[in-house]
mmCIF file with all atom_site columns, C-alpha atoms in Angstrom:
data_model
loop_
_atom_site.group_PDB
_atom_site.id
_atom_site.type_symbol
_atom_site.label_atom_id
_atom_site.label_alt_id
_atom_site.label_comp_id
_atom_site.label_asym_id
_atom_site.label_entity_id
_atom_site.label_seq_id
_atom_site.pdbx_PDB_ins_code
_atom_site.Cartn_x
_atom_site.Cartn_y
_atom_site.Cartn_z
_atom_site.occupancy
_atom_site.B_iso_or_equiv
_atom_site.pdbx_formal_charge
_atom_site.auth_seq_id
_atom_site.auth_comp_id
_atom_site.auth_asym_id
_atom_site.auth_atom_id
_atom_site.pdbx_PDB_model_num
ATOM 1   C CA . VAL A 1 1   ? 105.240 104.236 111.121 1.00 0.00 ? 1   VAL A CA 1
ATOM 2   C CA . GLN A 1 2   ? 105.926 104.858 114.793 1.00 0.00 ? 2   GLN A CA 1
ATOM 3   C CA . LEU A 1 3   ? 103.397 104.819 117.598 1.00 0.00 ? 3   LEU A CA 1
ATOM 4   C CA . GLN A 1 4   ? 104.023 106.238 121.059 1.00 0.00 ? 4   GLN A CA 1
ATOM 5   C CA . ALA A 1 5   ? 101.459 105.532 123.751 1.00 0.00 ? 5   ALA A CA 1
ATOM 6   C CA . SER A 1 6   ? 101.276 107.329 127.075 1.00 0.00 ? 6   SER A CA 1
ATOM 7   C CA . GLY A 1 7   ? 98.951  107.979 129.974 1.00 0.00 ? 7   GLY A CA 1
ATOM 8   C CA . GLY A 1 8   ? 99.071  104.739 131.928 1.00 0.00 ? 8   GLY A CA 1
ATOM 9   C CA . GLY A 1 9   ? 99.331  104.627 135.675 1.00 0.00 ? 9   GLY A CA 1
ATOM 10  C CA . LEU A 1 10  ? 97.944  103.349 138.947 1.00 0.00 ? 10  LEU A CA 1
ATOM 11  C CA . VAL A 1 11  ? 94.325  104.197 139.696 1.00 0.00 ? 11  VAL A CA 1
ATOM 12  C CA . GLN A 1 12  ? 91.560  102.950 141.951 1.00 0.00 ? 12  GLN A CA 1
ATOM 13  C CA . ALA A 1 13  ? 88.486  101.061 140.862 1.00 0.00 ? 13  ALA A CA 1
ATOM 14  C CA . GLY A 1 14  ? 85.864  103.466 139.567 1.00 0.00 ? 14  GLY A CA 1
ATOM 15  C CA . ASP A 1 15  ? 88.402  106.056 138.444 1.00 0.00 ? 15  ASP A CA 1
ATOM 16  C CA . SER A 1 16  ? 88.936  107.346 134.927 1.00 0.00 ? 16  SER A CA 1
ATOM 17  C CA . LEU A 1 17  ? 92.071  107.474 132.830 1.00 0.00 ? 17  LEU A CA 1
ATOM 18  C CA . THR A 1 18  ? 92.863  108.664 129.312 1.00 0.00 ? 18  THR A CA 1
ATOM 19  C CA . LEU A 1 19  ? 95.501  107.042 127.138 1.00 0.00 ? 19  LEU A CA 1
ATOM 20  C CA . SER A 1 20  ? 96.993  108.866 124.172 1.00 0.00 ? 20  SER A CA 1
ATOM 21  C CA . CYS A 1 21  ? 98.941  107.597 121.191 1.00 0.00 ? 21  CYS A CA 1
ATOM 22  C CA . ILE A 1 22  ? 100.918 109.793 118.821 1.00 0.00 ? 22  ILE A CA 1
ATOM 23  C CA . PHE A 1 23  ? 101.346 108.542 115.250 1.00 0.00 ? 23  PHE A CA 1
ATOM 24  C CA . SER A 1 24  ? 104.272 109.502 113.033 1.00 0.00 ? 24  SER A CA 1
ATOM 25  C CA . GLY A 1 25  ? 105.941 108.383 109.832 1.00 0.00 ? 25  GLY A CA 1
ATOM 26  C CA . ASP A 1 26  ? 103.064 108.459 107.373 1.00 0.00 ? 26  ASP A CA 1
ATOM 27  C CA . VAL A 1 27  ? 99.686  110.098 106.692 1.00 0.00 ? 27  VAL A CA 1
ATOM 28  C CA . PHE A 1 28  ? 97.670  109.452 109.837 1.00 0.00 ? 28  PHE A CA 1
ATOM 29  C CA . SER A 1 29  ? 94.271  109.869 108.164 1.00 0.00 ? 29  SER A CA 1
ATOM 30  C CA . ASN A 1 30  ? 95.050  106.878 105.906 1.00 0.00 ? 30  ASN A CA 1
ATOM 31  C CA . TYR A 1 31  ? 95.108  104.491 108.865 1.00 0.00 ? 31  TYR A CA 1
ATOM 32  C CA . ALA A 1 32  ? 92.479  102.881 111.018 1.00 0.00 ? 32  ALA A CA 1
ATOM 33  C CA . MET A 1 33  ? 93.593  102.753 114.650 1.00 0.00 ? 33  MET A CA 1
ATOM 34  C CA . GLY A 1 34  ? 93.029  100.382 117.492 1.00 0.00 ? 34  GLY A CA 1
ATOM 35  C CA . TRP A 1 35  ? 93.762  99.788  121.136 1.00 0.00 ? 35  TRP A CA 1
ATOM 36  C CA . PHE A 1 36  ? 94.745  96.394  122.450 1.00 0.00 ? 36  PHE A CA 1
ATOM 37  C CA . ARG A 1 37  ? 95.554  95.208  125.950 1.00 0.00 ? 37  ARG A CA 1
ATOM 38  C CA . GLN A 1 38  ? 97.430  92.319  127.483 1.00 0.00 ? 38  GLN A CA 1
ATOM 39  C CA . PRO A 1 39  ? 96.494  91.397  131.054 1.00 0.00 ? 39  PRO A CA 1
ATOM 40  C CA . PRO A 1 40  ? 99.121  89.636  133.188 1.00 0.00 ? 40  PRO A CA 1
ATOM 41  C CA . GLY A 1 41  ? 99.560  86.057  132.022 1.00 0.00 ? 41  GLY A CA 1
ATOM 42  C CA . LYS A 1 42  ? 97.094  86.406  129.162 1.00 0.00 ? 42  LYS A CA 1
ATOM 43  C CA . GLU A 1 43  ? 97.186  87.030  125.437 1.00 0.00 ? 43  GLU A CA 1
ATOM 44  C CA . ARG A 1 44  ? 96.891  90.417  123.810 1.00 0.00 ? 44  ARG A CA 1
ATOM 45  C CA . GLU A 1 45  ? 93.292  91.245  122.944 1.00 0.00 ? 45  GLU A CA 1
ATOM 46  C CA . PRO A 1 46  ? 91.661  93.967  120.849 1.00 0.00 ? 46  PRO A CA 1
ATOM 47  C CA . ILE A 1 47  ? 89.391  96.310  122.790 1.00 0.00 ? 47  ILE A CA 1
ATOM 48  C CA . ALA A 1 48  ? 88.582  99.261  120.508 1.00 0.00 ? 48  ALA A CA 1
ATOM 49  C CA . HIS A 1 49  ? 88.858  100.251 116.870 1.00 0.00 ? 49  HIS A CA 1
ATOM 50  C CA . ILE A 1 50  ? 88.254  103.498 115.011 1.00 0.00 ? 50  ILE A CA 1
ATOM 51  C CA . SER A 1 51  ? 88.109  103.957 111.262 1.00 0.00 ? 51  SER A CA 1
ATOM 52  C CA . TYR A 1 52  ? 90.460  106.208 109.293 1.00 0.00 ? 52  TYR A CA 1
ATOM 53  C CA . SER A 1 53  ? 87.742  108.876 109.145 1.00 0.00 ? 53  SER A CA 1
ATOM 54  C CA . GLY A 1 54  ? 86.699  108.572 112.776 1.00 0.00 ? 54  GLY A CA 1
ATOM 55  C CA . ARG A 1 55  ? 83.088  107.922 111.763 1.00 0.00 ? 55  ARG A CA 1
ATOM 56  C CA . SER A 1 56  ? 83.031  104.287 112.832 1.00 0.00 ? 56  SER A CA 1
ATOM 57  C CA . THR A 1 57  ? 84.051  102.646 116.088 1.00 0.00 ? 57  THR A CA 1
ATOM 58  C CA . HIS A 1 58  ? 83.782  99.192  117.586 1.00 0.00 ? 58  HIS A CA 1
ATOM 59  C CA . TYR A 1 59  ? 84.386  97.913  121.111 1.00 0.00 ? 59  TYR A CA 1
ATOM 60  C CA . ALA A 1 60  ? 84.933  94.615  122.821 1.00 0.00 ? 60  ALA A CA 1
ATOM 61  C CA . ASP A 1 61  ? 82.023  93.623  125.030 1.00 0.00 ? 61  ASP A CA 1
ATOM 62  C CA . SER A 1 62  ? 84.254  93.858  128.104 1.00 0.00 ? 62  SER A CA 1
ATOM 63  C CA . VAL A 1 63  ? 84.720  97.625  127.680 1.00 0.00 ? 63  VAL A CA 1
ATOM 64  C CA . LYS A 1 64  ? 81.605  98.689  125.793 1.00 0.00 ? 64  LYS A CA 1
ATOM 65  C CA . GLY A 1 65  ? 79.872  101.587 127.528 1.00 0.00 ? 65  GLY A CA 1
ATOM 66  C CA . ARG A 1 66  ? 82.921  102.378 129.669 1.00 0.00 ? 66  ARG A CA 1
ATOM 67  C CA . PHE A 1 67  ? 85.683  103.104 127.146 1.00 0.00 ? 67  PHE A CA 1
ATOM 68  C CA . THR A 1 68  ? 85.632  105.598 124.272 1.00 0.00 ? 68  THR A CA 1
ATOM 69  C CA . ILE A 1 69  ? 88.087  105.701 121.388 1.00 0.00 ? 69  ILE A CA 1
ATOM 70  C CA . SER A 1 70  ? 88.579  108.935 119.477 1.00 0.00 ? 70  SER A CA 1
ATOM 71  C CA . ARG A 1 71  ? 91.023  110.445 117.040 1.00 0.00 ? 71  ARG A CA 1
ATOM 72  C CA . ASP A 1 72  ? 92.238  113.882 116.055 1.00 0.00 ? 72  ASP A CA 1
ATOM 73  C CA . ASN A 1 73  ? 93.552  113.713 112.506 1.00 0.00 ? 73  ASN A CA 1
ATOM 74  C CA . ALA A 1 74  ? 94.963  117.236 112.770 1.00 0.00 ? 74  ALA A CA 1
ATOM 75  C CA . LYS A 1 75  ? 97.140  116.181 115.709 1.00 0.00 ? 75  LYS A CA 1
ATOM 76  C CA . ASN A 1 76  ? 97.970  112.626 114.586 1.00 0.00 ? 76  ASN A CA 1
ATOM 77  C CA . THR A 1 77  ? 96.584  111.366 117.864 1.00 0.00 ? 77  THR A CA 1
ATOM 78  C CA . VAL A 1 78  ? 94.258  108.599 118.973 1.00 0.00 ? 78  VAL A CA 1
ATOM 79  C CA . ARG A 1 79  ? 92.905  108.466 122.516 1.00 0.00 ? 79  ARG A CA 1
ATOM 80  C CA . LEU A 1 80  ? 91.218  105.947 124.741 1.00 0.00 ? 80  LEU A CA 1
ATOM 81  C CA . GLN A 1 81  ? 89.028  107.422 127.455 1.00 0.00 ? 81  GLN A CA 1
ATOM 82  C CA . MET A 1 82  ? 88.533  104.800 130.158 1.00 0.00 ? 82  MET A CA 1
ATOM 83  C CA . ASP A 1 83  ? 85.792  105.324 132.732 1.00 0.00 ? 83  ASP A CA 1
ATOM 84  C CA . SER A 1 84  ? 84.512  103.188 135.600 1.00 0.00 ? 84  SER A CA 1
ATOM 85  C CA . LEU A 1 85  ? 87.744  101.246 135.656 1.00 0.00 ? 85  LEU A CA 1
ATOM 86  C CA . LYS A 1 86  ? 87.758  97.782  137.210 1.00 0.00 ? 86  LYS A CA 1
ATOM 87  C CA . PRO A 1 87  ? 90.617  95.678  138.585 1.00 0.00 ? 87  PRO A CA 1
ATOM 88  C CA . GLU A 1 88  ? 90.190  93.345  135.603 1.00 0.00 ? 88  GLU A CA 1
ATOM 89  C CA . ASP A 1 89  ? 91.136  96.249  133.312 1.00 0.00 ? 89  ASP A CA 1
ATOM 90  C CA . THR A 1 90  ? 94.691  95.950  134.643 1.00 0.00 ? 90  THR A CA 1
ATOM 91  C CA . ALA A 1 91  ? 96.918  95.331  131.627 1.00 0.00 ? 91  ALA A CA 1
ATOM 92  C CA . VAL A 1 92  ? 99.554  96.721  129.333 1.00 0.00 ? 92  VAL A CA 1
ATOM 93  C CA . TYR A 1 93  ? 97.731  98.794  126.715 1.00 0.00 ? 93  TYR A CA 1
ATOM 94  C CA . TYR A 1 94  ? 98.984  99.107  123.142 1.00 0.00 ? 94  TYR A CA 1
ATOM 95  C CA . CYS A 1 95  ? 97.900  101.316 120.282 1.00 0.00 ? 95  CYS A CA 1
ATOM 96  C CA . ALA A 1 96  ? 97.997  99.919  116.767 1.00 0.00 ? 96  ALA A CA 1
ATOM 97  C CA . ALA A 1 97  ? 97.620  101.112 113.183 1.00 0.00 ? 97  ALA A CA 1
ATOM 98  C CA . THR A 1 98  ? 96.439  99.495  109.968 1.00 0.00 ? 98  THR A CA 1
ATOM 99  C CA . GLY A 1 99  ? 96.400  100.843 106.440 1.00 0.00 ? 99  GLY A CA 1
ATOM 100 C CA . ILE A 1 100 ? 93.028  99.202  105.778 1.00 0.00 ? 100 ILE A CA 1
ATOM 101 C CA . ILE A 1 101 ? 90.646  101.868 104.482 1.00 0.00 ? 101 ILE A CA 1
ATOM 102 C CA . THR A 1 102 ? 87.260  100.765 105.744 1.00 0.00 ? 102 THR A CA 1
ATOM 103 C CA . GLU A 1 103 ? 84.348  101.864 107.890 1.00 0.00 ? 103 GLU A CA 1
ATOM 104 C CA . ARG A 1 104 ? 83.729  98.214  108.824 1.00 0.00 ? 104 ARG A CA 1
ATOM 105 C CA . VAL A 1 105 ? 86.032  98.277  111.810 1.00 0.00 ? 105 VAL A CA 1
ATOM 106 C CA . ARG A 1 106 ? 84.009  95.549  113.496 1.00 0.00 ? 106 ARG A CA 1
ATOM 107 C CA . ALA A 1 107 ? 85.816  93.120  111.188 1.00 0.00 ? 107 ALA A CA 1
ATOM 108 C CA . LEU A 1 108 ? 89.300  94.162  112.296 1.00 0.00 ? 108 LEU A CA 1
ATOM 109 C CA . GLY A 1 109 ? 91.313  91.750  114.387 1.00 0.00 ? 109 GLY A CA 1
ATOM 110 C CA . ARG A 1 110 ? 94.841  91.467  115.697 1.00 0.00 ? 110 ARG A CA 1
ATOM 111 C CA . THR A 1 111 ? 96.183  90.230  112.360 1.00 0.00 ? 111 THR A CA 1
ATOM 112 C CA . SER A 1 112 ? 94.632  93.232  110.577 1.00 0.00 ? 112 SER A CA 1
ATOM 113 C CA . TYR A 1 113 ? 97.103  95.599  112.169 1.00 0.00 ? 113 TYR A CA 1
ATOM 114 C CA . ASP A 1 114 ? 100.479 96.403  110.664 1.00 0.00 ? 114 ASP A CA 1
ATOM 115 C CA . TYR A 1 115 ? 102.040 98.393  113.487 1.00 0.00 ? 115 TYR A CA 1
ATOM 116 C CA . PHE A 1 116 ? 102.005 98.250  117.272 1.00 0.00 ? 116 PHE A CA 1
ATOM 117 C CA . GLY A 1 117 ? 103.522 100.757 119.639 1.00 0.00 ? 117 GLY A CA 1
ATOM 118 C CA . GLU A 1 118 ? 105.217 100.192 122.939 1.00 0.00 ? 118 GLU A CA 1
ATOM 119 C CA . GLY A 1 119 ? 102.715 99.534  125.680 1.00 0.00 ? 119 GLY A CA 1
ATOM 120 C CA . THR A 1 120 ? 101.676 101.623 128.626 1.00 0.00 ? 120 THR A CA 1
ATOM 121 C CA . LEU A 1 121 ? 100.780 99.923  131.905 1.00 0.00 ? 121 LEU A CA 1
ATOM 122 C CA . VAL A 1 122 ? 97.417  100.517 133.542 1.00 0.00 ? 122 VAL A CA 1
ATOM 123 C CA . THR A 1 123 ? 96.944  99.135  137.047 1.00 0.00 ? 123 THR A CA 1
ATOM 124 C CA . VAL A 1 124 ? 93.553  99.324  138.730 1.00 0.00 ? 124 VAL A CA 1
ATOM 125 C CA . SER A 1 125 ? 93.484  98.613  142.430 1.00 0.00 ? 125 SER A CA 1
ATOM 126 C CA . SER A 1 126 ? 90.361  97.411  144.227 1.00 0.00 ? 126 SER A CA 1
#
């Protein structure tokens, strides 16, 4: 499995940005997907998960109501729509995949994921 994230950049506080991740190497619809981020000097943290079907999602409290994860199984793509961005959202963002077939994505954590892509940097200026 290979994951290629894109869409990062420099934006101002309050702006929106959409990250995309293209999945290849296996059957995309058999994988739950997630987005993680790693702020400067901090550990990588999970921020959003979506089930293999797309019916279930879960968000970290820090992004709930501002970020939206979605997937297009026909295009092997998962996206993260980020609205009302804040300086504290500055981080390297990673997409991830797990072969766990579940709608209970709330239970997924970092160790649940089998594959991580290269990160894309998001910088939010104040």
